[in-house]
Coordinates of C-alpha atoms in Angstrom, one line a residue:
M129 CA 0.0 0.0 0.0
E130 CA 1.3 3.4 -1.0
Y131 CA 0.4 6.6 0.8
R132 CA 0.4 10.3 -0.3
K133 CA 0.1 13.4 1.9
T134 CA -1.7 16.6 1.0
H135 CA -0.2 19.9 2.2
V136 CA -3.1 22.0 1.0
P137 CA -4.3 23.7 4.2
G138 CA -7.6 22.6 5.6
F139 CA -8.4 19.8 3.1
T140 CA -8.4 16.1 4.1
I141 CA -9.0 13.0 2.1
G142 CA -10.5 9.7 3.2
T143 CA -11.1 6.3 1.5
A144 CA -13.1 3.2 2.0
E145 CA -13.4 0.1 -0.2
D146 CA -14.6 -3.4 -0.8
R147 CA -11.5 -5.3 -1.7
E148 CA -13.5 -8.4 -2.6
G149 CA -16.2 -6.7 -4.6
L150 CA -13.5 -4.4 -6.1
T151 CA -15.2 -1.0 -5.6
G152 CA -14.7 2.0 -3.3
V153 CA -15.2 5.6 -2.5
T154 CA -12.9 8.6 -1.9
V155 CA -14.1 11.7 0.0
I156 CA -12.3 15.0 -0.2
L157 CA -13.4 17.2 2.7
A158 CA -13.2 21.0 2.6
P159 CA -12.3 23.1 5.6
K160 CA -15.3 23.3 8.1
D161 CA -16.5 26.6 6.7
G162 CA -16.6 25.2 3.2
A163 CA -14.9 26.1 -0.1
S164 CA -15.8 27.8 -3.3
A165 CA -16.2 25.2 -6.0
G166 CA -16.8 24.6 -9.7
V167 CA -16.9 21.7 -12.1
D168 CA -16.3 20.9 -15.7
V169 CA -17.8 17.8 -17.3
R170 CA -16.3 16.8 -20.6
G171 CA -17.1 13.1 -21.2
C172 CA -20.4 12.1 -22.8
A173 CA -21.5 9.5 -20.1
P174 CA -21.2 11.3 -16.7
G175 CA -22.8 10.4 -13.4
T176 CA -22.9 13.3 -11.0
R177 CA -24.6 14.8 -8.0
E178 CA -25.3 18.4 -7.1
T179 CA -23.4 19.9 -10.0
D180 CA -26.1 22.3 -11.0
L181 CA -25.7 24.3 -7.7
L182 CA -22.1 25.0 -8.7
S183 CA -23.2 27.4 -11.4
P184 CA -22.2 30.9 -10.5
E185 CA -25.7 32.2 -10.3
K186 CA -27.0 29.6 -7.9
T187 CA -27.5 30.6 -4.2
V188 CA -25.1 28.3 -2.4
Q189 CA -21.6 29.8 -2.6
K190 CA -19.6 27.0 -0.8
I191 CA -19.6 23.3 -0.6
H192 CA -18.3 21.0 2.1
A193 CA -17.1 17.8 0.3
V194 CA -16.6 16.1 -3.1
V195 CA -17.2 12.4 -3.3
L196 CA -15.6 10.3 -6.0
S197 CA -17.1 6.8 -6.2
G198 CA -17.1 3.5 -8.0
G199 CA -20.3 1.6 -8.6
S200 CA -21.6 3.6 -11.5
A201 CA -24.9 5.3 -10.7
F202 CA -25.4 3.0 -7.7
G203 CA -22.3 4.6 -6.1
L204 CA -24.0 8.0 -5.7
E205 CA -25.6 6.4 -2.6
A206 CA -22.3 6.9 -0.8
D207 CA -22.8 10.7 -0.9
S208 CA -25.6 10.4 1.6
G209 CA -23.2 8.7 4.0
V210 CA -20.9 11.6 3.7
M211 CA -23.8 14.0 4.4
N212 CA -24.7 12.1 7.5
Y213 CA -21.1 12.2 8.8
L214 CA -20.8 16.0 8.2
A215 CA -24.2 16.7 9.7
K216 CA -23.1 15.0 12.9
Q217 CA -20.1 17.3 12.9
G218 CA -22.3 20.3 12.6
T219 CA -20.9 21.1 9.2
G220 CA -23.2 22.5 6.5
F221 CA -25.3 25.2 5.1
P222 CA -27.5 26.7 7.9
V223 CA -31.2 26.2 7.4
G224 CA -33.2 27.1 10.5
D225 CA -32.0 25.1 13.4
I226 CA -30.2 22.5 11.3
T227 CA -27.2 22.4 8.9
V228 CA -27.4 20.8 5.5
P229 CA -24.0 19.7 4.2
I230 CA -23.4 20.5 0.6
V231 CA -21.9 17.4 -1.0
C232 CA -21.1 17.1 -4.7
G233 CA -20.0 13.9 -6.4
A234 CA -19.2 11.9 -9.5
V235 CA -19.0 8.2 -10.2
L236 CA -17.1 5.9 -12.4
F237 CA -18.1 2.5 -13.9
D238 CA -16.3 -0.4 -12.3
L239 CA -19.1 -3.1 -12.5
S240 CA -17.0 -5.1 -15.0
I241 CA -14.5 -6.1 -12.3
G242 CA -15.0 -7.9 -9.1
S243 CA -18.7 -8.3 -8.2
S244 CA -21.2 -6.4 -10.4
H245 CA -23.5 -6.3 -7.4
A246 CA -20.9 -4.5 -5.2
H247 CA -21.1 -0.8 -5.0
P248 CA -20.3 2.0 -2.5
D249 CA -23.3 2.6 -0.1
I250 CA -24.2 4.9 2.7
Q251 CA -22.1 3.0 5.2
M252 CA -19.0 3.1 3.0
G253 CA -19.4 6.8 2.3
Y254 CA -19.7 7.5 6.1
L255 CA -16.6 5.4 6.8
A256 CA -14.5 7.2 4.1
A257 CA -15.5 10.6 5.5
S258 CA -14.6 9.5 9.0
R259 CA -11.2 8.4 7.9
A260 CA -10.3 11.7 6.2
S261 CA -6.9 13.0 7.0
D262 CA -3.9 14.6 5.3
T263 CA -2.5 11.2 4.6
F264 CA -4.3 8.6 2.5
P265 CA -3.7 5.5 0.3
V266 CA -3.4 5.7 -3.5
G267 CA -3.5 2.9 -6.1
C268 CA -6.3 0.4 -5.8
Y269 CA -8.0 2.1 -2.8
G270 CA -11.0 4.4 -2.6
A271 CA -12.5 5.3 -5.9
G272 CA -9.5 3.7 -7.6
T273 CA -10.3 0.2 -6.3
G274 CA -12.0 -1.1 -9.4
A275 CA -10.5 1.3 -11.9
S276 CA -9.0 0.1 -15.2
V277 CA -7.7 1.5 -18.5
G278 CA -7.2 0.5 -22.1
K279 CA -10.7 -0.9 -22.8
L280 CA -11.2 -0.2 -26.5
R281 CA -10.7 -3.9 -27.2
G282 CA -12.9 -4.8 -24.3
F283 CA -12.3 -5.4 -20.6
A284 CA -10.6 -8.8 -21.3
H285 CA -7.6 -6.8 -22.7
A286 CA -7.6 -4.0 -20.2
M287 CA -5.1 -3.1 -17.4
K288 CA -5.6 -2.3 -13.8
S289 CA -5.4 1.3 -12.8
G290 CA -6.2 3.1 -9.6
A291 CA -6.2 6.5 -7.9
G292 CA -3.3 9.0 -7.6
Y293 CA -2.4 12.4 -6.2
A294 CA 0.0 15.2 -7.0
E295 CA 0.5 18.7 -5.8
F296 CA 2.5 21.9 -6.2
S297 CA 3.4 24.8 -3.9
L298 CA 4.8 28.2 -4.6
P299 CA 7.0 30.5 -2.4
G300 CA 4.1 32.8 -1.7
G301 CA 2.1 30.1 0.1
L302 CA -0.1 28.9 -2.8
Y303 CA -0.9 25.2 -2.8
V304 CA -2.6 23.3 -5.6
G305 CA -3.2 19.6 -5.4
A306 CA -5.2 17.1 -7.5
Y307 CA -6.7 13.7 -6.8
M308 CA -7.6 11.4 -9.7
A309 CA -9.4 8.1 -10.0
V310 CA -8.4 6.9 -13.5
N311 CA -10.8 4.7 -15.3
A312 CA -10.3 5.6 -18.9
C313 CA -11.2 3.9 -22.2
G314 CA -7.9 5.0 -23.6
E315 CA -4.2 4.5 -22.8
I316 CA -2.1 6.3 -20.3
Y317 CA 1.0 8.1 -21.7
E318 CA 4.1 9.6 -20.2
N319 CA 6.5 11.3 -22.7
D320 CA 4.8 9.6 -25.6
E321 CA 5.3 6.2 -24.1
I322 CA 2.3 4.0 -23.1
L323 CA 2.4 3.1 -19.4
A324 CA -0.9 1.2 -19.4
G325 CA -3.5 0.4 -22.0
A326 CA -5.1 -2.2 -24.2
L327 CA -3.1 -5.4 -24.5
S328 CA -2.4 -7.9 -27.2
D329 CA -4.0 -11.3 -27.0
D330 CA -0.9 -12.7 -25.3
E331 CA -0.5 -9.6 -23.1
S332 CA 3.0 -9.1 -24.3
R333 CA 2.6 -5.7 -25.8
F334 CA 0.3 -2.7 -26.0
I335 CA -2.1 -2.1 -28.9
S336 CA -2.8 1.6 -29.1
S337 CA -6.2 3.0 -29.7
H338 CA -4.7 5.1 -32.5
E339 CA -3.6 1.9 -34.2
L340 CA -7.0 0.3 -33.8
M341 CA -8.9 3.3 -35.0
M342 CA -6.7 3.9 -38.0
H343 CA -7.4 0.3 -39.1
G344 CA -11.2 0.7 -38.8
F345 CA -11.6 -1.3 -35.5
K346 CA -15.2 -1.3 -34.4
R347 CA -15.0 -0.4 -30.7
Q348 CA -16.8 -2.4 -28.0
M349 CA -19.2 -0.2 -26.2
G350 CA -18.6 0.2 -22.5
T351 CA -18.7 2.8 -19.7
N352 CA -15.6 4.2 -18.2
T353 CA -15.0 7.7 -16.8
S354 CA -12.0 9.3 -15.0
I355 CA -13.0 11.6 -12.2
G356 CA -11.0 14.0 -10.1
C357 CA -10.8 17.0 -7.8
V358 CA -8.4 19.9 -7.6
I359 CA -7.9 21.5 -4.2
T360 CA -6.3 24.8 -3.5
N361 CA -6.0 27.5 -0.9
A362 CA -6.3 30.2 -3.5
K363 CA -9.0 32.9 -3.4
L364 CA -11.3 31.9 -6.3
S365 CA -14.9 32.6 -7.1
K366 CA -17.2 29.9 -8.3
S367 CA -16.8 30.9 -11.9
E368 CA -13.0 30.9 -11.5
C369 CA -13.2 27.4 -9.9
K370 CA -15.0 26.3 -13.1
A371 CA -12.3 27.9 -15.2
V372 CA -9.6 26.0 -13.3
S373 CA -11.5 22.8 -13.8
G374 CA -11.6 23.5 -17.5
M375 CA -7.9 24.1 -17.6
A376 CA -7.3 21.0 -15.5
H377 CA -8.9 18.9 -18.3
D378 CA -5.8 19.6 -20.4
G379 CA -4.0 17.4 -18.0
Y380 CA -6.3 14.6 -19.0
A381 CA -5.5 15.3 -22.7
R382 CA -1.8 15.2 -22.0
A383 CA -1.9 11.8 -20.3
I384 CA -4.9 9.9 -21.8
R385 CA -5.4 9.0 -25.4
P386 CA -8.1 9.1 -26.6
V387 CA -9.8 11.2 -24.0
H388 CA -13.4 12.6 -23.4
T389 CA -14.9 9.9 -25.6
T390 CA -18.6 9.0 -25.9
M391 CA -17.7 6.1 -23.5
D392 CA -16.2 8.4 -20.8
G393 CA -17.9 10.7 -18.3
D394 CA -14.7 12.7 -17.4
T395 CA -15.3 15.2 -14.6
V396 CA -13.1 17.6 -12.7
F397 CA -14.2 19.5 -9.6
T398 CA -12.2 22.3 -8.1
M399 CA -12.5 23.4 -4.4
A400 CA -10.8 26.6 -3.2
S401 CA -10.5 27.6 0.5
G402 CA -9.8 31.3 -0.3
E403 CA -6.7 32.0 1.8
V404 CA -4.1 33.2 -0.8
E405 CA -4.4 35.7 -3.6
A406 CA -3.3 34.1 -6.9
P407 CA -3.9 34.6 -10.6
V408 CA -6.5 32.1 -11.8
D409 CA -4.2 31.3 -14.8
T410 CA -1.4 30.3 -12.4
V411 CA -3.8 28.1 -10.4
G412 CA -5.2 26.6 -13.6
Y413 CA -1.7 25.8 -15.0
L414 CA -0.7 24.1 -11.8
A415 CA -4.0 22.2 -11.7
E416 CA -3.4 20.9 -15.2
E417 CA 0.1 19.6 -14.4
A418 CA -1.1 18.2 -11.0
I419 CA -3.9 16.3 -12.8
R420 CA -1.5 14.9 -15.4
L421 CA 0.9 13.7 -12.6
A422 CA -1.9 12.3 -10.5
I423 CA -3.1 10.2 -13.5
L424 CA 0.4 8.8 -13.9
D425 CA 0.6 8.2 -10.1
A426 CA -2.7 6.3 -10.3
V427 CA -1.3 3.9 -12.9
K428 CA 2.1 3.4 -11.4
S429 CA 0.7 2.7 -7.9
A430 CA -1.9 0.2 -9.1
E431 CA -1.6 -3.5 -8.4
P432 CA -3.0 -6.5 -10.4
M433 CA -6.5 -7.3 -9.3
G434 CA -9.6 -8.9 -10.8
G435 CA -7.4 -10.9 -13.2
R436 CA -6.0 -7.8 -14.9
P437 CA -2.3 -6.9 -14.9
A438 CA -0.9 -3.6 -13.7
F439 CA 2.0 -1.3 -14.6
A440 CA 4.4 -3.3 -12.4
D441 CA 3.6 -6.5 -14.3
M442 CA 4.4 -4.9 -17.7
M443 CA 7.7 -3.5 -16.4
K444 CA 8.7 -7.1 -15.4
R445 CA 8.0 -8.3 -18.9
K446 CA 10.3 -5.7 -20.6

C-alpha cells in the first residue's frame, strides 16, 4: 500500500473500499466553513450529483465535500453517508435550526471487475469521511479500487489502474493539489510512451487506440470515466473554480489518449478555500500539471486485481 500526503491547508482525504467486490469511494473534505467550487464535465457519459448548484448564479456559494465513487450510478448512494457524517459534525449550510452539508459527487463505472453487485453505499461513504486526514492511500483504494484503463478492445484486454495524487506549492504560500481516479477507455501516456492500455492477445505488448482506430476497428461499447478533484488555498470565485476545472482537463488530454470519448464521463471538480491571492491562470496551469501527474501516479501505484495486470507487471516483462 502506498500513501500520499496533501499539504493544501484545511483539506483532508479519506477512502473506504470493498477489496473483494472491487469498488470503493474517496471523500475530499473542505475546511469546516466550506470552499468555493466549480466543475467541468467533458465526457459524454457522466454520473454526477449536485453539480447544478455549482453554477455561479446559484444561491449556495460554498460546498463541504466532493465524493468520487465507483459503482456507476449506484455509487451515488455513498454521498448520503458523507452528508450524514458531516451533519453529525455540525458542518453544512445553515437552514433554520439545522445544517445541511453540501456534498457534490461523481461516479465511475467499475461493474465489469469484481462483483457487479458490489457498490459503495451509505455506510461506505460515512466510513470514508470518518477516515479523512492529510495522509491517504493511493493505487487500488478508494475510488480507484475497481478502476481500469485501455478498454477499447474490451475489458478482457484492459489493465488495472487506480487513484493517484500530486500537488505543487509556490513560495508565496499557494498550494494546488489534484486527486484522480483513473478509469479511462484510452491508454495512459508519459513522454509519448504508453504506461498502461489495451493489451495484445498474449498480453506481451500494448495495442494503441490510434492503431486500432486507423485500421477501422469497431469499438466495443462500455462505460468508463476518469474523475478527479483539484484542491487549492487560492482565493477563487465559483466561476474561477469552473475555469480552473476546465484548464485541468488539459492534464487529461496530455496523459490519456483518446480522451473525453462517448464512452467516458470525465469530470473535474475544483475546491478553493480562499486563503491566498493568486492569478487564476497560475492556479489553472498548476492544476493541469497536477492532474497529469496524478493520472500517472494512479497507474504506477496500481496493483494487479480482478485478473487484470498492472503497470508493475508490464515492467517485469520488458
